PDB file of C-alpha atoms in Angstrom:
ATOM      1  CA  MET A   1       0.012   0.098   0.146  1.00  0.00           C
ATOM      2  CA  GLU A   2       1.731   2.965  -1.398  1.00  0.00           C
ATOM      3  CA  ASN A   3       0.921   5.986   1.235  1.00  0.00           C
ATOM      4  CA  THR A   4       2.015   9.680   0.050  1.00  0.00           C
ATOM      5  CA  ARG A   5       0.251  11.298   3.353  1.00  0.00           C
ATOM      6  CA  GLU A   6       2.068  13.027   5.822  1.00  0.00           C
ATOM      7  CA  LYS A   7       0.761  10.952   8.874  1.00  0.00           C
ATOM      8  CA  THR A   8      -0.229   7.285   8.761  1.00  0.00           C
ATOM      9  CA  ARG A   9      -4.235   6.871   9.137  1.00  0.00           C
ATOM     10  CA  LEU A  10      -5.997   4.930  12.079  1.00  0.00           C
ATOM     11  CA  LEU A  11      -9.511   3.806  12.351  1.00  0.00           C
ATOM     12  CA  ILE A  12     -10.498   2.436  15.717  1.00  0.00           C
ATOM     13  CA  ILE A  13     -13.683   0.940  16.109  1.00  0.00           C
ATOM     14  CA  GLU A  14     -14.374   0.352  19.734  1.00  0.00           C
ATOM     15  CA  ASP A  15     -18.035   0.828  21.250  1.00  0.00           C
ATOM     16  CA  GLU A  16     -16.593   2.244  24.669  1.00  0.00           C
ATOM     17  CA  GLU A  17     -16.093   5.469  23.656  1.00  0.00           C
ATOM     18  CA  ALA A  18     -13.257   6.633  26.638  1.00  0.00           C
ATOM     19  CA  ILE A  19     -11.183   3.414  25.355  1.00  0.00           C
ATOM     20  CA  ALA A  20     -11.760   4.635  21.782  1.00  0.00           C
ATOM     21  CA  ASP A  21     -10.639   8.492  22.889  1.00  0.00           C
ATOM     22  CA  LEU A  22      -7.850   7.487  24.917  1.00  0.00           C
ATOM     23  CA  LEU A  23      -6.410   5.421  22.099  1.00  0.00           C
ATOM     24  CA  ALA A  24      -6.957   8.153  19.530  1.00  0.00           C
ATOM     25  CA  TYR A  25      -5.186  10.872  21.957  1.00  0.00           C
ATOM     26  CA  GLY A  26      -2.439   8.280  22.300  1.00  0.00           C
ATOM     27  CA  LEU A  27      -1.766   7.687  19.072  1.00  0.00           C
ATOM     28  CA  ASN A  28      -2.475  11.103  17.633  1.00  0.00           C
ATOM     29  CA  ARG A  29       0.486  12.042  20.110  1.00  0.00           C
ATOM     30  CA  GLU A  30       2.750   9.215  18.584  1.00  0.00           C
ATOM     31  CA  GLY A  31       2.542  10.531  15.034  1.00  0.00           C
ATOM     32  CA  PHE A  32      -0.596   9.194  13.574  1.00  0.00           C
ATOM     33  CA  GLU A  33      -3.574  10.551  12.307  1.00  0.00           C
ATOM     34  CA  ALA A  34      -6.753   8.613  14.429  1.00  0.00           C
ATOM     35  CA  PHE A  35     -10.400   8.640  13.713  1.00  0.00           C
ATOM     36  CA  THR A  36     -12.931   6.778  15.863  1.00  0.00           C
ATOM     37  CA  ALA A  37     -16.149   4.867  15.371  1.00  0.00           C
ATOM     38  CA  HIS A  38     -18.127   3.191  17.878  1.00  0.00           C
ATOM     39  CA  SER A  39     -20.102   0.607  16.347  1.00  0.00           C
ATOM     40  CA  ALA A  40     -19.249  -1.736  13.139  1.00  0.00           C
ATOM     41  CA  ALA A  41     -22.121   0.641  10.859  1.00  0.00           C
ATOM     42  CA  GLU A  42     -20.178   3.657  11.317  1.00  0.00           C
ATOM     43  CA  GLY A  43     -16.752   1.876  11.172  1.00  0.00           C
ATOM     44  CA  LEU A  44     -17.575   0.189   7.803  1.00  0.00           C
ATOM     45  CA  LEU A  45     -18.873   3.714   6.547  1.00  0.00           C
ATOM     46  CA  LYS A  46     -15.974   5.630   7.546  1.00  0.00           C
ATOM     47  CA  ILE A  47     -13.387   3.105   6.256  1.00  0.00           C
ATOM     48  CA  GLY A  48     -14.854   4.330   2.797  1.00  0.00           C
ATOM     49  CA  GLN A  49     -14.563   7.951   4.120  1.00  0.00           C
ATOM     50  CA  VAL A  50     -11.189   7.668   5.738  1.00  0.00           C
ATOM     51  CA  ARG A  51      -9.398   5.378   3.777  1.00  0.00           C
ATOM     52  CA  PRO A  52      -7.281   4.072   6.804  1.00  0.00           C
ATOM     53  CA  ASP A  53      -3.957   2.674   6.564  1.00  0.00           C
ATOM     54  CA  LEU A  54      -4.789   0.171   9.317  1.00  0.00           C
ATOM     55  CA  LEU A  55      -7.853  -0.773  11.564  1.00  0.00           C
ATOM     56  CA  LEU A  56      -7.707  -1.214  15.211  1.00  0.00           C
ATOM     57  CA  LEU A  57     -11.194  -3.364  15.850  1.00  0.00           C
ATOM     58  CA  ASP A  58     -12.918  -4.227  18.783  1.00  0.00           C
ATOM     59  CA  TRP A  59     -13.688  -7.887  19.449  1.00  0.00           C
ATOM     60  CA  MET A  60     -17.120  -7.463  20.796  1.00  0.00           C
ATOM     61  CA  LEU A  61     -19.270  -4.420  19.051  1.00  0.00           C
ATOM     62  CA  PRO A  62     -23.043  -3.694  19.305  1.00  0.00           C
ATOM     63  CA  ASP A  63     -24.485  -4.595  16.239  1.00  0.00           C
ATOM     64  CA  LEU A  64     -22.066  -6.479  14.502  1.00  0.00           C
ATOM     65  CA  SER A  65     -18.864  -9.159  15.916  1.00  0.00           C
ATOM     66  CA  GLY A  66     -15.554  -7.694  15.260  1.00  0.00           C
ATOM     67  CA  LEU A  67     -15.190 -10.798  13.391  1.00  0.00           C
ATOM     68  CA  GLU A  68     -17.693 -10.294  10.985  1.00  0.00           C
ATOM     69  CA  VAL A  69     -16.441  -6.731  10.501  1.00  0.00           C
ATOM     70  CA  CYS A  70     -13.239  -7.921   9.917  1.00  0.00           C
ATOM     71  CA  ARG A  71     -14.685 -10.611   7.235  1.00  0.00           C
ATOM     72  CA  GLN A  72     -16.472  -7.819   5.596  1.00  0.00           C
ATOM     73  CA  VAL A  73     -13.689  -5.603   5.444  1.00  0.00           C
ATOM     74  CA  THR A  74     -10.821  -8.205   4.221  1.00  0.00           C
ATOM     75  CA  ALA A  75     -13.130  -9.311   1.519  1.00  0.00           C
ATOM     76  CA  THR A  76     -13.277  -5.991   0.164  1.00  0.00           C
ATOM     77  CA  TYR A  77     -10.187  -4.069   1.128  1.00  0.00           C
ATOM     78  CA  LYS A  78      -6.528  -4.381   1.535  1.00  0.00           C
ATOM     79  CA  ILE A  79      -6.294  -2.915   5.085  1.00  0.00           C
ATOM     80  CA  PRO A  80      -4.251  -4.198   7.785  1.00  0.00           C
ATOM     81  CA  ILE A  81      -6.157  -5.292  10.717  1.00  0.00           C
ATOM     82  CA  ILE A  82      -5.345  -5.507  14.616  1.00  0.00           C
ATOM     83  CA  MET A  83      -7.920  -6.566  16.773  1.00  0.00           C
ATOM     84  CA  ILE A  84      -8.505  -5.431  20.123  1.00  0.00           C
ATOM     85  CA  THR A  85      -9.916  -7.868  22.831  1.00  0.00           C
ATOM     86  CA  ALA A  86     -10.510  -8.604  26.183  1.00  0.00           C
ATOM     87  CA  LYS A  87     -10.623 -12.575  25.487  1.00  0.00           C
ATOM     88  CA  SER A  88      -6.955 -14.211  26.230  1.00  0.00           C
ATOM     89  CA  ASP A  89      -7.735 -17.764  24.916  1.00  0.00           C
ATOM     90  CA  ILE A  90      -5.469 -19.352  22.160  1.00  0.00           C
ATOM     91  CA  THR A  91      -8.411 -20.412  20.259  1.00  0.00           C
ATOM     92  CA  ASP A  92     -10.210 -17.083  20.147  1.00  0.00           C
ATOM     93  CA  LYS A  93      -6.941 -15.266  18.875  1.00  0.00           C
ATOM     94  CA  ILE A  94      -6.436 -17.971  16.193  1.00  0.00           C
ATOM     95  CA  GLN A  95     -10.148 -17.442  14.909  1.00  0.00           C
ATOM     96  CA  GLY A  96      -9.460 -13.690  14.452  1.00  0.00           C
ATOM     97  CA  LEU A  97      -6.617 -14.659  12.405  1.00  0.00           C
ATOM     98  CA  GLU A  98      -8.079 -16.961  10.321  1.00  0.00           C
ATOM     99  CA  TYR A  99     -10.998 -13.972   9.741  1.00  0.00           C
ATOM    100  CA  GLY A 100      -7.777 -11.915   8.281  1.00  0.00           C
ATOM    101  CA  ALA A 101      -6.599  -9.900  11.181  1.00  0.00           C
ATOM    102  CA  ASP A 102      -3.041  -9.383  11.250  1.00  0.00           C
ATOM    103  CA  ASP A 103      -2.122  -9.276  14.753  1.00  0.00           C
ATOM    104  CA  TYR A 104      -4.350  -8.825  18.363  1.00  0.00           C
ATOM    105  CA  ILE A 105      -3.777  -6.915  21.412  1.00  0.00           C
ATOM    106  CA  THR A 106      -5.284  -7.974  24.695  1.00  0.00           C
ATOM    107  CA  LYS A 107      -6.874  -5.672  26.984  1.00  0.00           C
ATOM    108  CA  PRO A 108      -5.649  -4.283  29.000  1.00  0.00           C
ATOM    109  CA  PHE A 109      -2.911  -2.768  27.010  1.00  0.00           C
ATOM    110  CA  ASP A 110       0.131  -0.098  27.078  1.00  0.00           C
ATOM    111  CA  LEU A 111      -0.342   2.521  24.454  1.00  0.00           C
ATOM    112  CA  ARG A 112       3.306   2.118  23.487  1.00  0.00           C
ATOM    113  CA  GLU A 113       3.101  -1.483  23.069  1.00  0.00           C
ATOM    114  CA  VAL A 114      -0.114  -0.758  20.466  1.00  0.00           C
ATOM    115  CA  ALA A 115       2.036   1.906  18.517  1.00  0.00           C
ATOM    116  CA  VAL A 116       5.138  -0.424  18.156  1.00  0.00           C
ATOM    117  CA  ARG A 117       2.355  -2.834  16.785  1.00  0.00           C
ATOM    118  CA  ILE A 118       1.099  -0.892  14.623  1.00  0.00           C
ATOM    119  CA  ARG A 119       4.333   0.136  12.962  1.00  0.00           C
ATOM    120  CA  THR A 120       5.800  -3.456  13.113  1.00  0.00           C
ATOM    121  CA  VAL A 121       2.263  -4.514  11.100  1.00  0.00           C
ATOM    122  CA  LEU A 122       2.781  -1.455   8.523  1.00  0.00           C
ATOM    123  CA  ARG A 123       6.000  -2.162   7.872  1.00  0.00           C
ATOM    124  CA  ARG A 124       5.468  -6.031   7.480  1.00  0.00           C
ATOM    125  CA  VAL A 125       2.567  -4.914   4.589  1.00  0.00           C
ATOM    126  CA  SER A 126       5.241  -2.518   3.342  1.00  0.00           C
ATOM    127  CA  GLN A 127       8.090  -4.821   2.859  1.00  0.00           C
ATOM    128  CA  ALA A 128       5.327  -7.215   1.303  1.00  0.00           C
ATOM    129  CA  ASN A 129       3.887  -4.768  -1.353  1.00  0.00           C
ATOM    130  CA  VAL A 130       7.592  -3.720  -2.542  1.00  0.00           C
ATOM    131  CA  VAL A 131       7.582  -4.877  -6.399  1.00  0.00           C
ATOM    132  CA  PRO A 132      10.901  -7.131  -6.850  1.00  0.00           C
ATOM    133  CA  GLU A 133      13.576  -5.821  -9.267  1.00  0.00           C
ATOM    134  CA  ALA A 134      14.355  -9.069 -10.835  1.00  0.00           C
ATOM    135  CA  PRO A 135      11.936 -10.104 -13.905  1.00  0.00           C
ATOM    136  CA  ALA A 136      12.732 -13.870 -13.431  1.00  0.00           C
ATOM    137  CA  ALA A 137      10.515 -15.888 -11.310  1.00  0.00           C
ATOM    138  CA  ALA A 138      12.011 -18.371  -9.200  1.00  0.00           C
ATOM    139  CA  VAL A 139       9.709 -21.502  -9.056  1.00  0.00           C
ATOM    140  CA  ILE A 140       9.700 -24.205  -5.802  1.00  0.00           C
ATOM    141  CA  ARG A 141       7.464 -27.508  -6.695  1.00  0.00           C
ATOM    142  CA  PHE A 142       6.422 -30.189  -4.333  1.00  0.00           C
ATOM    143  CA  ARG A 143       3.940 -32.450  -5.044  1.00  0.00           C
ATOM    144  CA  ASP A 144       1.107 -30.810  -6.575  1.00  0.00           C
ATOM    145  CA  VAL A 145       2.406 -27.334  -4.863  1.00  0.00           C
ATOM    146  CA  GLU A 146       4.121 -24.036  -6.987  1.00  0.00           C
ATOM    147  CA  ILE A 147       5.627 -21.281  -5.123  1.00  0.00           C
ATOM    148  CA  VAL A 148       6.410 -18.827  -7.606  1.00  0.00           C
ATOM    149  CA  GLU A 149       8.749 -16.619  -5.365  1.00  0.00           C
ATOM    150  CA  GLN A 150       8.967 -13.125  -7.354  1.00  0.00           C
ATOM    151  CA  GLU A 151       5.161 -12.772  -7.596  1.00  0.00           C
ATOM    152  CA  ARG A 152       4.672 -14.535  -4.402  1.00  0.00           C
ATOM    153  CA  THR A 153       1.821 -16.685  -5.033  1.00  0.00           C
ATOM    154  CA  VAL A 154       1.255 -20.201  -4.344  1.00  0.00           C
ATOM    155  CA  ARG A 155      -0.866 -23.116  -6.379  1.00  0.00           C
ATOM    156  CA  ILE A 156      -2.055 -25.623  -5.663  1.00  0.00           C
ATOM    157  CA  GLY A 157      -3.083 -28.283  -8.772  1.00  0.00           C
ATOM    158  CA  GLY A 158      -3.158 -25.212 -10.967  1.00  0.00           C
ATOM    159  CA  GLU A 159      -5.238 -22.953  -8.464  1.00  0.00           C
ATOM    160  CA  ASP A 160      -4.170 -20.429  -6.601  1.00  0.00           C
ATOM    161  CA  VAL A 161      -3.936 -20.743  -2.541  1.00  0.00           C
ATOM    162  CA  ASP A 162      -4.694 -17.209  -0.698  1.00  0.00           C
ATOM    163  CA  LEU A 163      -1.995 -16.733   1.619  1.00  0.00           C
ATOM    164  CA  THR A 164      -1.626 -13.644   3.967  1.00  0.00           C
ATOM    165  CA  PRO A 165       1.959 -11.871   3.636  1.00  0.00           C
ATOM    166  CA  LYS A 166       3.525 -13.846   6.485  1.00  0.00           C
ATOM    167  CA  GLU A 167       2.140 -16.996   5.883  1.00  0.00           C
ATOM    168  CA  PHE A 168       3.765 -17.005   2.520  1.00  0.00           C
ATOM    169  CA  ASP A 169       7.036 -16.008   4.130  1.00  0.00           C
ATOM    170  CA  LEU A 170       6.802 -18.436   6.943  1.00  0.00           C
ATOM    171  CA  LEU A 171       6.061 -21.197   3.845  1.00  0.00           C
ATOM    172  CA  LEU A 172       8.861 -19.931   1.811  1.00  0.00           C
ATOM    173  CA  THR A 173      11.418 -19.867   4.687  1.00  0.00           C
ATOM    174  CA  LEU A 174      10.518 -23.361   5.298  1.00  0.00           C
ATOM    175  CA  CYS A 175      10.855 -24.732   1.981  1.00  0.00           C
ATOM    176  CA  LYS A 176      13.906 -23.046   1.229  1.00  0.00           C
ATOM    177  CA  TYR A 177      15.692 -24.947   3.919  1.00  0.00           C
ATOM    178  CA  ARG A 178      13.669 -28.097   3.718  1.00  0.00           C
ATOM    179  CA  GLY A 179      14.888 -30.709   6.313  1.00  0.00           C
ATOM    180  CA  LYS A 180      16.161 -27.654   8.444  1.00  0.00           C
ATOM    181  CA  ILE A 181      14.580 -27.770  11.930  1.00  0.00           C
ATOM    182  CA  PHE A 182      13.686 -24.327  13.058  1.00  0.00           C
ATOM    183  CA  THR A 183      12.758 -23.554  16.658  1.00  0.00           C
ATOM    184  CA  ARG A 184       9.576 -21.165  17.103  1.00  0.00           C
ATOM    185  CA  THR A 185      12.190 -18.280  18.012  1.00  0.00           C
ATOM    186  CA  GLU A 186      14.236 -18.972  14.866  1.00  0.00           C
ATOM    187  CA  LEU A 187      10.981 -18.405  12.740  1.00  0.00           C
ATOM    188  CA  LEU A 188       9.977 -15.576  14.341  1.00  0.00           C
ATOM    189  CA  ASP A 189      13.682 -13.998  13.736  1.00  0.00           C
ATOM    190  CA  PHE A 190      13.473 -14.896  10.032  1.00  0.00           C
ATOM    191  CA  VAL A 191       9.804 -14.116   9.150  1.00  0.00           C
ATOM    192  CA  TRP A 192       8.447 -11.607  11.704  1.00  0.00           C
ATOM    193  CA  GLY A 193      11.901  -9.742  12.576  1.00  0.00           C
ATOM    194  CA  TYR A 194      14.239  -9.550  15.492  1.00  0.00           C
ATOM    195  CA  ASP A 195      11.769  -6.458  16.724  1.00  0.00           C
ATOM    196  CA  TYR A 196       8.733  -8.478  16.696  1.00  0.00           C
ATOM    197  CA  THR A 197       6.928  -8.194  20.011  1.00  0.00           C
ATOM    198  CA  GLY A 198       4.632 -11.021  20.056  1.00  0.00           C
ATOM    199  CA  ASP A 199       5.303 -14.616  21.519  1.00  0.00           C
ATOM    200  CA  THR A 200       5.842 -17.973  20.011  1.00  0.00           C
ATOM    201  CA  ARG A 201       2.325 -19.178  19.606  1.00  0.00           C
ATOM    202  CA  THR A 202       2.301 -16.869  16.694  1.00  0.00           C
ATOM    203  CA  VAL A 203       4.268 -19.089  14.979  1.00  0.00           C
ATOM    204  CA  ASP A 204       1.652 -22.104  15.701  1.00  0.00           C
ATOM    205  CA  ILE A 205      -1.242 -20.857  14.707  1.00  0.00           C
ATOM    206  CA  HIS A 206       0.382 -19.307  11.295  1.00  0.00           C
ATOM    207  CA  ILE A 207       1.335 -23.300  10.836  1.00  0.00           C
ATOM    208  CA  GLN A 208      -1.935 -24.338  11.690  1.00  0.00           C
ATOM    209  CA  ARG A 209      -3.637 -22.166   8.866  1.00  0.00           C
ATOM    210  CA  LEU A 210      -0.588 -23.497   6.484  1.00  0.00           C
ATOM    211  CA  ARG A 211      -1.527 -26.884   6.767  1.00  0.00           C
ATOM    212  CA  LYS A 212      -4.847 -26.116   6.260  1.00  0.00           C
ATOM    213  CA  LYS A 213      -5.164 -24.010   3.179  1.00  0.00           C
ATOM    214  CA  LEU A 214      -2.354 -26.494   2.076  1.00  0.00           C
ATOM    215  CA  GLY A 215      -4.361 -29.513   2.569  1.00  0.00           C
ATOM    216  CA  ALA A 216      -1.269 -31.456   3.120  1.00  0.00           C
ATOM    217  CA  GLY A 217      -0.884 -31.224   7.105  1.00  0.00           C
ATOM    218  CA  ASP A 218       2.263 -33.776   6.713  1.00  0.00           C
ATOM    219  CA  LEU A 219       4.185 -31.383   4.427  1.00  0.00           C
ATOM    220  CA  ILE A 220       5.078 -29.248   7.163  1.00  0.00           C
ATOM    221  CA  VAL A 221       6.302 -31.177  10.267  1.00  0.00           C
ATOM    222  CA  THR A 222       6.070 -30.859  13.702  1.00  0.00           C
ATOM    223  CA  VAL A 223       9.737 -31.675  15.533  1.00  0.00           C
ATOM    224  CA  PHE A 224       8.076 -32.106  19.464  1.00  0.00           C
ATOM    225  CA  GLY A 225       9.911 -29.805  22.070  1.00  0.00           C
ATOM    226  CA  VAL A 226      12.067 -28.203  19.284  1.00  0.00           C
ATOM    227  CA  GLY A 227       9.744 -26.343  16.125  1.00  0.00           C
ATOM    228  CA  TYR A 228       9.014 -27.355  12.857  1.00  0.00           C
ATOM    229  CA  LYS A 229      10.559 -28.550   9.558  1.00  0.00           C
ATOM    230  CA  PHE A 230       9.251 -28.823   5.867  1.00  0.00           C
ATOM    231  CA  GLU A 231       9.644 -32.734   4.538  1.00  0.00           C
ATOM    232  CA  LYS A 232      13.236 -32.902   2.993  1.00  0.00           C
ATOM    233  CA  GLN A 233      11.781 -35.213   0.019  1.00  0.00           C
ATOM    234  CA  VAL A 234       9.914 -33.886  -2.303  1.00  0.00           C
ATOM    235  CA  ASP A 235       8.508 -34.920  -5.721  1.00  0.00           C
TER     236      ASP A 235
END
């Protein structure tokens, strides 16, 4: 996403006005331009008006669930989404990521952490959208899966597979070093970067999603007590 504005625009969809106002105030002081909405309907309307660079989306809204808003937004726009949730259960977080969220923040939160996570997600999106200079497309094939590195596309049996930027980076890393056992921390460093502030469960969540989308859970092997590897023998 190319952004020629002076400030990065954020839209906060949060029904508790005190929390929304606190976030907006703090993030404006961090150099962002923050807008607020207090319902799903208002938020969906404001997306078209504000054209935000990132969405901070509360899980619980009075008219629609944050998950449904997330689904609608990702079906129409390419806007990174950070879910704000009071839910700490890992299953709920997995569900949010499966609906298209890029990250999540659990209440109560520190405004400094929110700002760091916003910048990290925006940096990931910016890096993923950089057009590669090299015209040649390196292709990695295994079974009926085909990865075109320069195009950042994955196909199974000739059909495109819709992966998020991080899912693609994770798959590419495992494939390039297939047979090598990666710890979760190593994968965080390789794929998310050394400055990532999340925990290693993020890797587990993305591995689960990759296995589901590839339809071949045995391609990515769990090495219990260590981490993950991609099967070494390929067709």
